[in-house]
CSV table of C-alpha atoms in Angstrom, one decimal:
chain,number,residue,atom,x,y,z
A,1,UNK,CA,-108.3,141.2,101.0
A,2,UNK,CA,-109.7,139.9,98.0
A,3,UNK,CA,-108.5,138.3,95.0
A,4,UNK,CA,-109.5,137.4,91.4
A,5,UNK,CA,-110.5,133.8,91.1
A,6,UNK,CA,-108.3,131.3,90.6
A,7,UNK,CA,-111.0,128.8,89.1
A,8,UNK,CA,-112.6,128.3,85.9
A,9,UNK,CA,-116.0,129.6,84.1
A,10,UNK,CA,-117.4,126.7,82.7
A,11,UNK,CA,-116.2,128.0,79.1
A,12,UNK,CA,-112.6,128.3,80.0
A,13,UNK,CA,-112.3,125.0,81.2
A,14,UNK,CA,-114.1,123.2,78.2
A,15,UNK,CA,-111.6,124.8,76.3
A,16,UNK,CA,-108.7,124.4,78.5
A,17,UNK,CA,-109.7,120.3,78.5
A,18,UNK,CA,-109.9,120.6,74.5
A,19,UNK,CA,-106.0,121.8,74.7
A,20,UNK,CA,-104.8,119.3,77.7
A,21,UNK,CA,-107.3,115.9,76.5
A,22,UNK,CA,-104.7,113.8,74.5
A,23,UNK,CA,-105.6,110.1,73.1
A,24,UNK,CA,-102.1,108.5,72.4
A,25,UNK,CA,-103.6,105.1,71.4
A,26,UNK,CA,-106.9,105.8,70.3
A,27,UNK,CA,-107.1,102.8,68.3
A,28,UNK,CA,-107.1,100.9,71.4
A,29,UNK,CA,-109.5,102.9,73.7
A,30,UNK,CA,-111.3,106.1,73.6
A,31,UNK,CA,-111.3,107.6,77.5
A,32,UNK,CA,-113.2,110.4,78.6
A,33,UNK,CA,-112.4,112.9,81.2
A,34,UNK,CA,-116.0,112.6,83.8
A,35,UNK,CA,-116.3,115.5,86.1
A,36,UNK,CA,-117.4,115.2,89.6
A,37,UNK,CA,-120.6,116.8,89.6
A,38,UNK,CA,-119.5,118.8,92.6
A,39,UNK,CA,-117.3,120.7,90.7
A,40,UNK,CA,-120.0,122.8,89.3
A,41,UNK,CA,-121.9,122.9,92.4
A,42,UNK,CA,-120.1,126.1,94.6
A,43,UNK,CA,-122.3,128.9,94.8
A,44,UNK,CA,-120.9,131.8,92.9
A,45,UNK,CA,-118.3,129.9,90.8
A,46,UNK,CA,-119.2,128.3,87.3
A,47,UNK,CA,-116.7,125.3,88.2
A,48,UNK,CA,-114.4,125.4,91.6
A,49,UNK,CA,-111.3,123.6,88.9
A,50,UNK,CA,-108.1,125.3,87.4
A,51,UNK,CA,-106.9,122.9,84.8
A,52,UNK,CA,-103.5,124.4,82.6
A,53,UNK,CA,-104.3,124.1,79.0
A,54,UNK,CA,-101.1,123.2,78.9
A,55,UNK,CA,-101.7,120.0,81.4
A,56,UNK,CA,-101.6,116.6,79.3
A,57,UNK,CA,-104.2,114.2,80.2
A,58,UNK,CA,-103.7,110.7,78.2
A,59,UNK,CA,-107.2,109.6,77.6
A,60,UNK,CA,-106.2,105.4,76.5
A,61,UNK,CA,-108.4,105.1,79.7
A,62,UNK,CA,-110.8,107.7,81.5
A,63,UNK,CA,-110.2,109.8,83.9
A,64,UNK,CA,-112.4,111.3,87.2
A,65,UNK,CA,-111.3,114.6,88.5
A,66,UNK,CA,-112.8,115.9,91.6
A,67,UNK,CA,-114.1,118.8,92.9
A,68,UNK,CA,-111.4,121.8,94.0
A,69,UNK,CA,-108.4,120.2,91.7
A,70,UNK,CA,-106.0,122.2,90.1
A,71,UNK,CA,-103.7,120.9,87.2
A,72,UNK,CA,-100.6,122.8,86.7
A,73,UNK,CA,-99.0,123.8,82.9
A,74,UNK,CA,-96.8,120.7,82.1
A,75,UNK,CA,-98.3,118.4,84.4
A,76,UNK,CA,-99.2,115.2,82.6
A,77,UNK,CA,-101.4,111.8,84.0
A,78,UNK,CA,-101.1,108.6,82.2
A,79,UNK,CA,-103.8,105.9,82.0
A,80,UNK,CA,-101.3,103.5,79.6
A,81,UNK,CA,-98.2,102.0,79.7
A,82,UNK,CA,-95.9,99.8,77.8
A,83,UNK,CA,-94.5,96.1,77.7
A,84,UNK,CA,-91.0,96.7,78.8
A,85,UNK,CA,-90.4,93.0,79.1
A,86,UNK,CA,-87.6,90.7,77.2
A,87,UNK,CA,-85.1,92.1,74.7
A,88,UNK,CA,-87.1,92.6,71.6
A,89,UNK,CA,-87.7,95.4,70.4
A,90,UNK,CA,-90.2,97.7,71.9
A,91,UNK,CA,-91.8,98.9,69.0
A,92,UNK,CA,-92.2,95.1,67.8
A,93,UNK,CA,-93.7,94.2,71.2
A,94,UNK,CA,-96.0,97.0,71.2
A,95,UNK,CA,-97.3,96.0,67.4
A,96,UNK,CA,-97.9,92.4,69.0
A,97,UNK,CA,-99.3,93.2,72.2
A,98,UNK,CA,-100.8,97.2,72.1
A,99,UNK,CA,-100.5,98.4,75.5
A,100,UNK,CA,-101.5,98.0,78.9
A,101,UNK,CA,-104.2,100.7,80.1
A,102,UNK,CA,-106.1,101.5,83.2
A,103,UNK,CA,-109.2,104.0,84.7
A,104,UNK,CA,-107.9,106.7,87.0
A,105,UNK,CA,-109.3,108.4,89.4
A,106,UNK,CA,-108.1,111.9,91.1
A,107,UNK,CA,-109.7,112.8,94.1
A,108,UNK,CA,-111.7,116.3,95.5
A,109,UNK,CA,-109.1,119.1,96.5
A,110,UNK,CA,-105.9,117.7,94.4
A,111,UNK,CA,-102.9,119.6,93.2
A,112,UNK,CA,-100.8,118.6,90.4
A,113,UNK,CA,-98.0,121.3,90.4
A,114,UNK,CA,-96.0,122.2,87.3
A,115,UNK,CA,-94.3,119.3,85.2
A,116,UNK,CA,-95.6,116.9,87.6
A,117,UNK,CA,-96.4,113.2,86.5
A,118,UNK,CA,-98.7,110.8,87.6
A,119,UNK,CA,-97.8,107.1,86.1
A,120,UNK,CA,-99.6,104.5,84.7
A,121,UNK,CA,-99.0,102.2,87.8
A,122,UNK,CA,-101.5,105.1,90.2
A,123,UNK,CA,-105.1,104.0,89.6
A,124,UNK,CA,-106.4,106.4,92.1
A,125,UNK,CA,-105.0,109.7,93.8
A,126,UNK,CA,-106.5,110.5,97.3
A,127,UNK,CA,-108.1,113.6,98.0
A,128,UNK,CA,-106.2,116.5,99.7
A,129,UNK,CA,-103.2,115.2,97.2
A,130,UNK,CA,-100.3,117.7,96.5
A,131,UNK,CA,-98.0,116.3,94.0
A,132,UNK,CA,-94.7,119.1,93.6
A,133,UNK,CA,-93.2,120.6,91.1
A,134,UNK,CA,-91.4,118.3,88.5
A,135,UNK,CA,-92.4,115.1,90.8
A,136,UNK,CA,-93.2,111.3,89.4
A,137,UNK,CA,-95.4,109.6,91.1
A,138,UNK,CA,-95.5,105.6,90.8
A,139,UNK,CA,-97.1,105.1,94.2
A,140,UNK,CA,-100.4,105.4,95.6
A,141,UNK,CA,-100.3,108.4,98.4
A,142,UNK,CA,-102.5,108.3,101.6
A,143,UNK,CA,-105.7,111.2,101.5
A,144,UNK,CA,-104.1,114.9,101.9
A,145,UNK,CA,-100.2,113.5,102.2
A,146,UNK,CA,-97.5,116.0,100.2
A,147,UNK,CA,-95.2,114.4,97.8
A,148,UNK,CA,-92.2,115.4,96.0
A,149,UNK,CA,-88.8,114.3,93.8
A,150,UNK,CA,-88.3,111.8,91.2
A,151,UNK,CA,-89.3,109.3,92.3
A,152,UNK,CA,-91.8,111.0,94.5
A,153,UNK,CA,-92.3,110.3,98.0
A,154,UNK,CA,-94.0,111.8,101.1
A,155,UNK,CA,-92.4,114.8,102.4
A,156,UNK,CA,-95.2,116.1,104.3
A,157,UNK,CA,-99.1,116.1,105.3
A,158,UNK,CA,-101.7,119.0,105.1
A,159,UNK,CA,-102.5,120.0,108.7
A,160,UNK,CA,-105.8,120.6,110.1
A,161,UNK,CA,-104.8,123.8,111.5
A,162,UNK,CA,-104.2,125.5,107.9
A,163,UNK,CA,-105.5,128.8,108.9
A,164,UNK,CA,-102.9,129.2,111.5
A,165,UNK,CA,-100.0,128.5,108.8
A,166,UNK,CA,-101.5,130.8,106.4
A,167,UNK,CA,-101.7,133.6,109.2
A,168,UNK,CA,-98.3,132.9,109.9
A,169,UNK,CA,-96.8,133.0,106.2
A,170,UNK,CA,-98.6,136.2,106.0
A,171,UNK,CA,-97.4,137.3,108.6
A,172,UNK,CA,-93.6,136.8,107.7
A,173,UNK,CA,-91.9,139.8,106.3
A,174,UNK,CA,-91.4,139.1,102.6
A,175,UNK,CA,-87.8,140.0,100.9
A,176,UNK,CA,-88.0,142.8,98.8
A,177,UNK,CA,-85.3,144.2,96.3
């Protein structure tokens, strides 16, 4: 059974990163997305990504996406963060002090589902990463460990034995109206 793919000519995903690439606080840093060389490297495929245009990548600091990573619509990573210290105002701090910013780093094989959110505080995100739908993540998860919820937390690990799940998913008689 085959399907169309579900990455990304090299064209579609320049143009998908033109649409998701933000720079908040460009006065303060200009960050660039760096793709892991791998990513072009599968036989047959342009690029082995699926990034959502509609992803929003804060670019104060860079980011590094591996190979096999998909970004879902919605999903947003921050590389900045605010001074939410003492009672002044927040605006007025910010105009004294900028903000705080940071490289980040997302691993091969990562999944950021839809309206997902990966703080400031998360400098790097394992590989084999699946980050649900909706989910804020303000911790550092272990390599191929499945987080969910607000805040997120471990709910579950990708299994070596993924072709027997997927055989038995398929397997599984479907509801149908």
């Amino acid at each position: 059974m085959g399907f169309e793919s579900a990455t990304m000519t090299r064209a579609q995903l320049e143009a998908a990163l033109a649409q998701a690439c933000r720079k908040p606080h460009k006065d303060i840093h200009k960050g660039k997305v760096l793709i892991a060389p791998e990513a072009y490297e599968t036989p047959g495929k342009e690029t082995n990504l699926c990034i959502s245009p509609y992803a929003f990548l804060d670019l104060t600091g860079s980011i590094r996406i591996g190979a096999w990573c998909m970004f879902g619509a919605r999903c947003r990573v921050y590389t900045h963060d605010h001074f939410h210290a003492g009672r002044k105002p927040l605006l007025l701090v910010q105009e004294q002090h900028g903000v705080v910013f940071q490289d980040k780093e997302i691993g091969h094989d990562v999944w950021l589902h839809d309206g997902a959110m990966v703080l400031y505080q998360v400098a790097r995100v394992p590989d084999g990463v699946v980050l649900g739908a909706g989910a804020v993540l303000t911790k550092t998860p272990g390599p191929y460990e499945i987080w969910a919820g607000v805040p997120a937390r471990k709910v579950g690990e990708r299994s070596e034995d993924g072709e027997t799940d997927i055989a038995r998913i398929l397997a599984r008689k479907a509801f149908r109206l």
